[in-house]
PDB file of C-alpha atoms in Angstrom:
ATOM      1  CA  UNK A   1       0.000   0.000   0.000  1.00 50.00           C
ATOM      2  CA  UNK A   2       2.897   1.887   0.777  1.00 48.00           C
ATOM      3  CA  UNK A   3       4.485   1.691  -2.571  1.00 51.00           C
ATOM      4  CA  UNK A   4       1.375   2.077  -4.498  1.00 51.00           C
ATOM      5  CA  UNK A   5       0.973   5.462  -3.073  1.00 51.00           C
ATOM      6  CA  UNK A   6       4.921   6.470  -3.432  1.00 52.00           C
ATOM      7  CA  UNK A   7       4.508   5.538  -7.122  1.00 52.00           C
ATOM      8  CA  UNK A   8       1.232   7.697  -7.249  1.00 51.00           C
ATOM      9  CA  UNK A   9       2.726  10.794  -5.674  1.00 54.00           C
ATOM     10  CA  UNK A  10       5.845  10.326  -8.254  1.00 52.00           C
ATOM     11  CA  UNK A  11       3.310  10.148 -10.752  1.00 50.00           C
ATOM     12  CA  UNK A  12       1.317  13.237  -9.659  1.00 52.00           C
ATOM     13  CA  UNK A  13       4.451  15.297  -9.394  1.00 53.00           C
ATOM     14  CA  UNK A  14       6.073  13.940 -12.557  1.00 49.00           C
ATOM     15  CA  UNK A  15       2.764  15.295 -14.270  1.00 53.00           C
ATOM     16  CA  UNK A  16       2.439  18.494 -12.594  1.00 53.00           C
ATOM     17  CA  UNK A  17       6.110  19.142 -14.160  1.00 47.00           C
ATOM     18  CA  UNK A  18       5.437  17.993 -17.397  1.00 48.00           C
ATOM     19  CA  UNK A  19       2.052  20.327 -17.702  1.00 49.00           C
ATOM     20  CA  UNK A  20       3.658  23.231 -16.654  1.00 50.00           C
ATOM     21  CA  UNK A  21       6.725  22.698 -19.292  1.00 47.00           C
ATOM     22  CA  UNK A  22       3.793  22.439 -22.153  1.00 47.00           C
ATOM     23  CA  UNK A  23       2.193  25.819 -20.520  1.00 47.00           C
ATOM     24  CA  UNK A  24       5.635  27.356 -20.681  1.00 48.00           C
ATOM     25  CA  UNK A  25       6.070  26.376 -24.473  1.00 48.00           C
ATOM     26  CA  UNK A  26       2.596  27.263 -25.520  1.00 49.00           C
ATOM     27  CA  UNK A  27       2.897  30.464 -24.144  1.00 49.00           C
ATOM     28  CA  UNK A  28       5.853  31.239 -25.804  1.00 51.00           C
ATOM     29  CA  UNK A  29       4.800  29.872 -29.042  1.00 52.00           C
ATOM     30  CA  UNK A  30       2.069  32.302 -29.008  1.00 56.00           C
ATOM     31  CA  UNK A  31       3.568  35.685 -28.342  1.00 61.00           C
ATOM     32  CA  UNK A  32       3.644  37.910 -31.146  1.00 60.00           C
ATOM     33  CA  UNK A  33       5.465  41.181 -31.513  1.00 67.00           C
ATOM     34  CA  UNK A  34       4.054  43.857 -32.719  1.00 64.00           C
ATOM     35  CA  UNK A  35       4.417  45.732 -36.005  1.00 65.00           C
ATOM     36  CA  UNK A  36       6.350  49.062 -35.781  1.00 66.00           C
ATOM     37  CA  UNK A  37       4.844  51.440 -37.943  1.00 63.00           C
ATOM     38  CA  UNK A  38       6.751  54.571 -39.310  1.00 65.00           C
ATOM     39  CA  UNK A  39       4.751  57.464 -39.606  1.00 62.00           C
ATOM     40  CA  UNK A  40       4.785  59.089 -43.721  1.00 59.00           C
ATOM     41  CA  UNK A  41       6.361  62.287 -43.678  1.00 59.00           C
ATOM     42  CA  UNK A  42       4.090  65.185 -43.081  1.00 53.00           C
ATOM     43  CA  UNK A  43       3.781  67.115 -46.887  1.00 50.00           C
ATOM     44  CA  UNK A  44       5.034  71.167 -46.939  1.00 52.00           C
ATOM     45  CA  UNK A  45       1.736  73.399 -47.165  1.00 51.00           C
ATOM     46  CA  UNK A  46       1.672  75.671 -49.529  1.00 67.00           C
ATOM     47  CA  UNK A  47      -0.407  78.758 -49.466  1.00 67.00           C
ATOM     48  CA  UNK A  48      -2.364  79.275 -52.634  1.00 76.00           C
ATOM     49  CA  UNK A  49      -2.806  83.110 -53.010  1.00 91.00           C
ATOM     50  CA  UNK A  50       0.151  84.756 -55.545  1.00 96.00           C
ATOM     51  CA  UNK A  51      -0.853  87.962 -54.102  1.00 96.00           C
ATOM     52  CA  UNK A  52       2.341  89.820 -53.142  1.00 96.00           C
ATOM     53  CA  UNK A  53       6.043  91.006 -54.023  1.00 97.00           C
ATOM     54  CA  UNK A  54       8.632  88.886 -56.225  1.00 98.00           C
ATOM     55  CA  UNK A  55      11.880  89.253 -57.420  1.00 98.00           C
ATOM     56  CA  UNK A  56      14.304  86.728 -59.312  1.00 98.00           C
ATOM     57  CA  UNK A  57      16.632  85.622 -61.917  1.00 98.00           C
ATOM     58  CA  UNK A  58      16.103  84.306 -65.406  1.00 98.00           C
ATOM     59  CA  UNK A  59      17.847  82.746 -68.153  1.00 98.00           C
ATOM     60  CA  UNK A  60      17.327  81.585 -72.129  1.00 96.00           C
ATOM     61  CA  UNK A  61      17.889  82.049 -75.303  1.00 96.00           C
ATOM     62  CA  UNK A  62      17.468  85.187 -77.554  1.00 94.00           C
ATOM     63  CA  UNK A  63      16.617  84.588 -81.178  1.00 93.00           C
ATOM     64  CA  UNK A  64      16.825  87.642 -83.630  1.00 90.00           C
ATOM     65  CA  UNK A  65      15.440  88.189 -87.615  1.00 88.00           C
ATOM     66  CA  UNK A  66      14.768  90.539 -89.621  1.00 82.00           C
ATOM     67  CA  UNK A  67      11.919  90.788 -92.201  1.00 75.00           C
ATOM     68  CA  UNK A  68      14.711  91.534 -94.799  1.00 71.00           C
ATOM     69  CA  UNK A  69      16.746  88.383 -93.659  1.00 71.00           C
ATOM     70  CA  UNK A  70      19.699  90.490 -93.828  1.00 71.00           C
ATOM     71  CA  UNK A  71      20.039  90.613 -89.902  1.00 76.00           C
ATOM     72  CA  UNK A  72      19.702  87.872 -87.948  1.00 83.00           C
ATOM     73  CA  UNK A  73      21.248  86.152 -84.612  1.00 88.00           C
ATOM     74  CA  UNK A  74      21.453  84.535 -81.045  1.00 90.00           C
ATOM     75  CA  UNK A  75      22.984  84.049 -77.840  1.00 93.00           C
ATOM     76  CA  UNK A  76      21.995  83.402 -74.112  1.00 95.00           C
ATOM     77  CA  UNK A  77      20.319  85.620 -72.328  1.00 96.00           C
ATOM     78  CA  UNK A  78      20.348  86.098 -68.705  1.00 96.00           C
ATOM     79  CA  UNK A  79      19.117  88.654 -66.388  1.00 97.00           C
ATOM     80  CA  UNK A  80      16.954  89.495 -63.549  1.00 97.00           C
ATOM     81  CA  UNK A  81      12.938  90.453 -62.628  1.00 98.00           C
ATOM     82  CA  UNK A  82      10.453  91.948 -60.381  1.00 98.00           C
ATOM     83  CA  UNK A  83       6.689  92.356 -59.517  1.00 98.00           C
ATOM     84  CA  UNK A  84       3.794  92.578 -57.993  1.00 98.00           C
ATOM     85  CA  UNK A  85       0.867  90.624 -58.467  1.00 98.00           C
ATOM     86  CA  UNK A  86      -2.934  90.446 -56.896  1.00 97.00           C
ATOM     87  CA  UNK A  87      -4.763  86.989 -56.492  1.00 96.00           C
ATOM     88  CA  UNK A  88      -8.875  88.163 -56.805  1.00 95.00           C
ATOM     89  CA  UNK A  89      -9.262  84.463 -56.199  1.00 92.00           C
ATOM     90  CA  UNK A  90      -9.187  83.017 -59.275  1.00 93.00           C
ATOM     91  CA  UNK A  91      -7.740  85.333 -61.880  1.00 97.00           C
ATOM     92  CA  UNK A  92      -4.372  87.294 -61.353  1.00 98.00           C
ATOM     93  CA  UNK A  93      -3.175  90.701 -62.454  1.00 98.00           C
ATOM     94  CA  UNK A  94       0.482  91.821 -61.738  1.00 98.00           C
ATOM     95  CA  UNK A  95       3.092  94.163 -63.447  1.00 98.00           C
ATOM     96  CA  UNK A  96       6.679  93.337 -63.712  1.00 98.00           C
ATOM     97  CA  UNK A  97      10.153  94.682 -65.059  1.00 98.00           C
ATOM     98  CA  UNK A  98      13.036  93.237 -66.519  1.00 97.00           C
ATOM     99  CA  UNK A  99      16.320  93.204 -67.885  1.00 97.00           C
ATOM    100  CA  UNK A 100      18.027  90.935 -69.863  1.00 97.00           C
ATOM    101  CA  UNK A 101      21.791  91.291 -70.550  1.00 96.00           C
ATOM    102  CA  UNK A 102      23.000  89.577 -73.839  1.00 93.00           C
ATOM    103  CA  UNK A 103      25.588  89.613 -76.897  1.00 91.00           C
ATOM    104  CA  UNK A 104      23.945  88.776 -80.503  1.00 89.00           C
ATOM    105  CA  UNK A 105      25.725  89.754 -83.657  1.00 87.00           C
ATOM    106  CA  UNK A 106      23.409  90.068 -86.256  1.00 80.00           C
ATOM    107  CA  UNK A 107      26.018  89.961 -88.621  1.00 75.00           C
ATOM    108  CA  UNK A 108      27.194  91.790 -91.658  1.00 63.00           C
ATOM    109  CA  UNK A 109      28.908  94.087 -89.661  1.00 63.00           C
ATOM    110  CA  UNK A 110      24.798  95.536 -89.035  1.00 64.00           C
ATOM    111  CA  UNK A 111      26.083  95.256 -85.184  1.00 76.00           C
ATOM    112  CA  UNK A 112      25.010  94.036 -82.278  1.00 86.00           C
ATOM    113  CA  UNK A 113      22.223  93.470 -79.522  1.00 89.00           C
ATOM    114  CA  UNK A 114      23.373  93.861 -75.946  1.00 92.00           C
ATOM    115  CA  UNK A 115      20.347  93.952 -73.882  1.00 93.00           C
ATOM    116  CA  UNK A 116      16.313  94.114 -73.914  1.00 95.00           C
ATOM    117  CA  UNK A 117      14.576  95.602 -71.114  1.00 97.00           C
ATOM    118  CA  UNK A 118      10.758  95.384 -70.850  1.00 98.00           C
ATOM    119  CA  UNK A 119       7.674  96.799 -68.929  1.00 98.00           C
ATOM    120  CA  UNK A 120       4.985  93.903 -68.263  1.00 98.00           C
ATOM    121  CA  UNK A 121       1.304  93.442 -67.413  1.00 98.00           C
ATOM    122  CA  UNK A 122       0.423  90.153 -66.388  1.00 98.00           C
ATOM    123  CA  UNK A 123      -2.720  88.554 -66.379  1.00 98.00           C
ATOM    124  CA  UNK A 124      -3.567  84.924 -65.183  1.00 97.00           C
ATOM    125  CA  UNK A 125      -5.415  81.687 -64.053  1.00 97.00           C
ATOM    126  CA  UNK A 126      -5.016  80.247 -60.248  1.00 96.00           C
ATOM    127  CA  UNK A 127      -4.594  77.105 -60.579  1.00 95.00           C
ATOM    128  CA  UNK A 128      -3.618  77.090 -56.656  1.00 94.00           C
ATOM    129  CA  UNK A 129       0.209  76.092 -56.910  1.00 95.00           C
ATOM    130  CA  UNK A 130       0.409  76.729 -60.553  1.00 97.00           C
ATOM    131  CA  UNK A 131      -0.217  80.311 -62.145  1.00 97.00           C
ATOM    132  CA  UNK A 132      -0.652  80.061 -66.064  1.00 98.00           C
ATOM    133  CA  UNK A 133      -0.202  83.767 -67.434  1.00 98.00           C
ATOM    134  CA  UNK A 134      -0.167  86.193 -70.554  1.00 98.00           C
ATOM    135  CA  UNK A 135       1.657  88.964 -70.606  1.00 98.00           C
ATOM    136  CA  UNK A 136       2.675  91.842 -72.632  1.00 98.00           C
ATOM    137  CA  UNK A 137       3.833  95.408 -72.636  1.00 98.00           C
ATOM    138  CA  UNK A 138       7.033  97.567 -73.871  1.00 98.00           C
ATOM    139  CA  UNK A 139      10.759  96.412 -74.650  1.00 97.00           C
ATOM    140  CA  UNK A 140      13.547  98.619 -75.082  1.00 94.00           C
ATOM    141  CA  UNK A 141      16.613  97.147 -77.651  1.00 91.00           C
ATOM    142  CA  UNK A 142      20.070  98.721 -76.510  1.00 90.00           C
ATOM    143  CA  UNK A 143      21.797  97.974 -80.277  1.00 84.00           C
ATOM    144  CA  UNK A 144      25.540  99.348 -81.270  1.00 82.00           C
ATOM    145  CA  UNK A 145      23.660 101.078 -83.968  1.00 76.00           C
ATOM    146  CA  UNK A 146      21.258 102.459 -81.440  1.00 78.00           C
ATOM    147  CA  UNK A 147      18.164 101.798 -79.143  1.00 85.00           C
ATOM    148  CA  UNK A 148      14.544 100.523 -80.313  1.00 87.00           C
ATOM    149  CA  UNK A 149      11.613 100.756 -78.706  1.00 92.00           C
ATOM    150  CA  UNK A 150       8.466  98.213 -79.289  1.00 94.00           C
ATOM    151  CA  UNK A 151       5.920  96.050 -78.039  1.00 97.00           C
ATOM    152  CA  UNK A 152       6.104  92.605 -77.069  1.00 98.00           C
ATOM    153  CA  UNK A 153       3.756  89.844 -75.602  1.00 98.00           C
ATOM    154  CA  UNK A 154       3.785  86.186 -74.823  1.00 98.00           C
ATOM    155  CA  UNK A 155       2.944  83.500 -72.066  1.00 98.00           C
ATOM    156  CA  UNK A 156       4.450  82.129 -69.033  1.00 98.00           C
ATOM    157  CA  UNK A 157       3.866  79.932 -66.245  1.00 98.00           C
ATOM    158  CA  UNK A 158       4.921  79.705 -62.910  1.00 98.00           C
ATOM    159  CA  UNK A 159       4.678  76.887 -59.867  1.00 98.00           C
ATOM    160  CA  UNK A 160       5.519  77.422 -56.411  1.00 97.00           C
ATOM    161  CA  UNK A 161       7.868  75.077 -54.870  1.00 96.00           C
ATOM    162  CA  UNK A 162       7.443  76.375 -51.393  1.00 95.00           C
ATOM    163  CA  UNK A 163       5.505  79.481 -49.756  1.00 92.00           C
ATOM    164  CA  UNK A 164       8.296  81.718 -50.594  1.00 95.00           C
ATOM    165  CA  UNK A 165      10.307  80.437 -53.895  1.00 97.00           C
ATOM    166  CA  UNK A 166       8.687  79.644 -57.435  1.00 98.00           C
ATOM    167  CA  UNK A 167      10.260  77.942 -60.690  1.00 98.00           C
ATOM    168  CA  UNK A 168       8.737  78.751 -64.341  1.00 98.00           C
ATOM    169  CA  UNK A 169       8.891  79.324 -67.782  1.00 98.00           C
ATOM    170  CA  UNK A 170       8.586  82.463 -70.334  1.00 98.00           C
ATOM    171  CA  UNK A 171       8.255  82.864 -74.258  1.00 98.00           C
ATOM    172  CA  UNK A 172       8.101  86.612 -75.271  1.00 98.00           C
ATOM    173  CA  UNK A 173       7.855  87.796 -79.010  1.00 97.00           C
ATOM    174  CA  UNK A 174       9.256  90.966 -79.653  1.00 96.00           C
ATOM    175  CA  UNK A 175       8.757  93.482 -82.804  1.00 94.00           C
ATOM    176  CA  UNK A 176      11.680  96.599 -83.007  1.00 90.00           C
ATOM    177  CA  UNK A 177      11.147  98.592 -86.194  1.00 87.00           C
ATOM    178  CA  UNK A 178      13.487 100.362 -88.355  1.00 78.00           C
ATOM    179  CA  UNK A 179      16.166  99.627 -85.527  1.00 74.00           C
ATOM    180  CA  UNK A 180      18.927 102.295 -85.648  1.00 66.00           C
ATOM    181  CA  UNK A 181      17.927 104.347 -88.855  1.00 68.00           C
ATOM    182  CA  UNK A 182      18.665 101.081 -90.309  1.00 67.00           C
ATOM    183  CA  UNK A 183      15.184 100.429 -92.464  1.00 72.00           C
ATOM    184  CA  UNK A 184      15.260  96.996 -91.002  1.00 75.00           C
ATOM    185  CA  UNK A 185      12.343  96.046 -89.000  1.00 83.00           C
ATOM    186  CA  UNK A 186      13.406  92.869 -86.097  1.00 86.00           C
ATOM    187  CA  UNK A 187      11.891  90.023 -84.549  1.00 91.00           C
ATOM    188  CA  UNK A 188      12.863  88.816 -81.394  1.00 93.00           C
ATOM    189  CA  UNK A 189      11.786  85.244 -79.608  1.00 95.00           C
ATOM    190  CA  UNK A 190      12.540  84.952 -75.822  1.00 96.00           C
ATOM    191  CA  UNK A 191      12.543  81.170 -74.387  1.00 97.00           C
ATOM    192  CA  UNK A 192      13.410  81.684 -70.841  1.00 98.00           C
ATOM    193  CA  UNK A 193      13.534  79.566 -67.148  1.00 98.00           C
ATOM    194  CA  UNK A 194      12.572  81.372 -64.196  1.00 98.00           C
ATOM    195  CA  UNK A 195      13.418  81.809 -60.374  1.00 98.00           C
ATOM    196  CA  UNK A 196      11.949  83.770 -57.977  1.00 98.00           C
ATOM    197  CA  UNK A 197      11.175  84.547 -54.330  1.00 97.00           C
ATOM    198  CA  UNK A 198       8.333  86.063 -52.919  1.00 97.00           C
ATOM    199  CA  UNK A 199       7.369  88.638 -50.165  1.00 92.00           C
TER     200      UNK A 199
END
């Protein structure tokens, strides 16, 4: 009797041991570690009205002919630009000057173009980050044979990278006639890129 009972408590222990190891393991099995989750970066705001100050820096190409074909050239042009402008909400009106500086020789010994200075209205479409503008206005030609007044227009656009700092584009057609006492009448294309900050 004594034995049966020794072997039953060995039993009973052996058991208690062997249920607690498959506890242990079970619980281990099932623990799962949670997923770490990065947060997406947070985008830049960017406040839609163009309504204030800008100045910048642009630079292209300057393509010259005249309605003769006797005078005719190009070269890089580079220079620099400021405004105004007034967002009504969805259209945009602004003014602007600028200068370009440049060196085309319209050959023939007819002479050259050094810069081209202009006095825009703008007009335009909010698109909220994007403004898509015409413009037009005056341009003054400082030749070696003299300087020429005439009009000008074209189109532009401009995007805003951030609050304060915008990236675009610009094509301007010019007309100077009878540049320098010359008789000859010239045609000037502007293909310009853009940078400005705004106030």
């Amino acid at each position: 009797m004594k034995r049966t009972t020794t072997i039953a408590s060995i039993a009973l222990i052996a058991s208690s041991a062997f249920a607690g190891v498959a506890a242990a393991g079970s619980l281990e099995d099932t623990t799962v570690e949670a997923p770490v989750f990065t947060p997406a970066p947070t985008p830049v705001a960017v406040d839609g009205s163009w309504t204030g100050f800008y100045t910048g820096l642009q630079v292209g190409q300057t393509d010259i002919d005249s309605d003769s074909g006797a005078l005719d050239g190009d070269d890089t042009s580079y220079g620099f630009h400021a405004g105004y402008d007034y967002d009504f909400g969805k259209f945009v009106l602004g003014g602007e000057l600028d200068y370009d500086k440049t060196d085309i020789d319209l050959g023939g010994g007819a002479g050259d173009v050094d810069s081209v200075a202009r006095a825009k209205v703008k007009a335009g479409y909010d698109f909220g980050n994007t403004l898509v503008y015409a413009t037009a206005g005056a341009a003054r030609a400082d030749t070696s044979v003299g300087d020429e007044t005439g009009p000008f227009a074209g189109l532009g656009v401009t995007y805003k990278v951030t609050d304060r700092y915008t990236v675009g584009g610009e094509v301007l057609q010019h007309k100077f006639d009878d540049v320098g006492g010359t008789g000859d009448d010239l045609d000037a294309t502007t293909i310009s890129l853009r940078g400005s900050m705004r106030f």
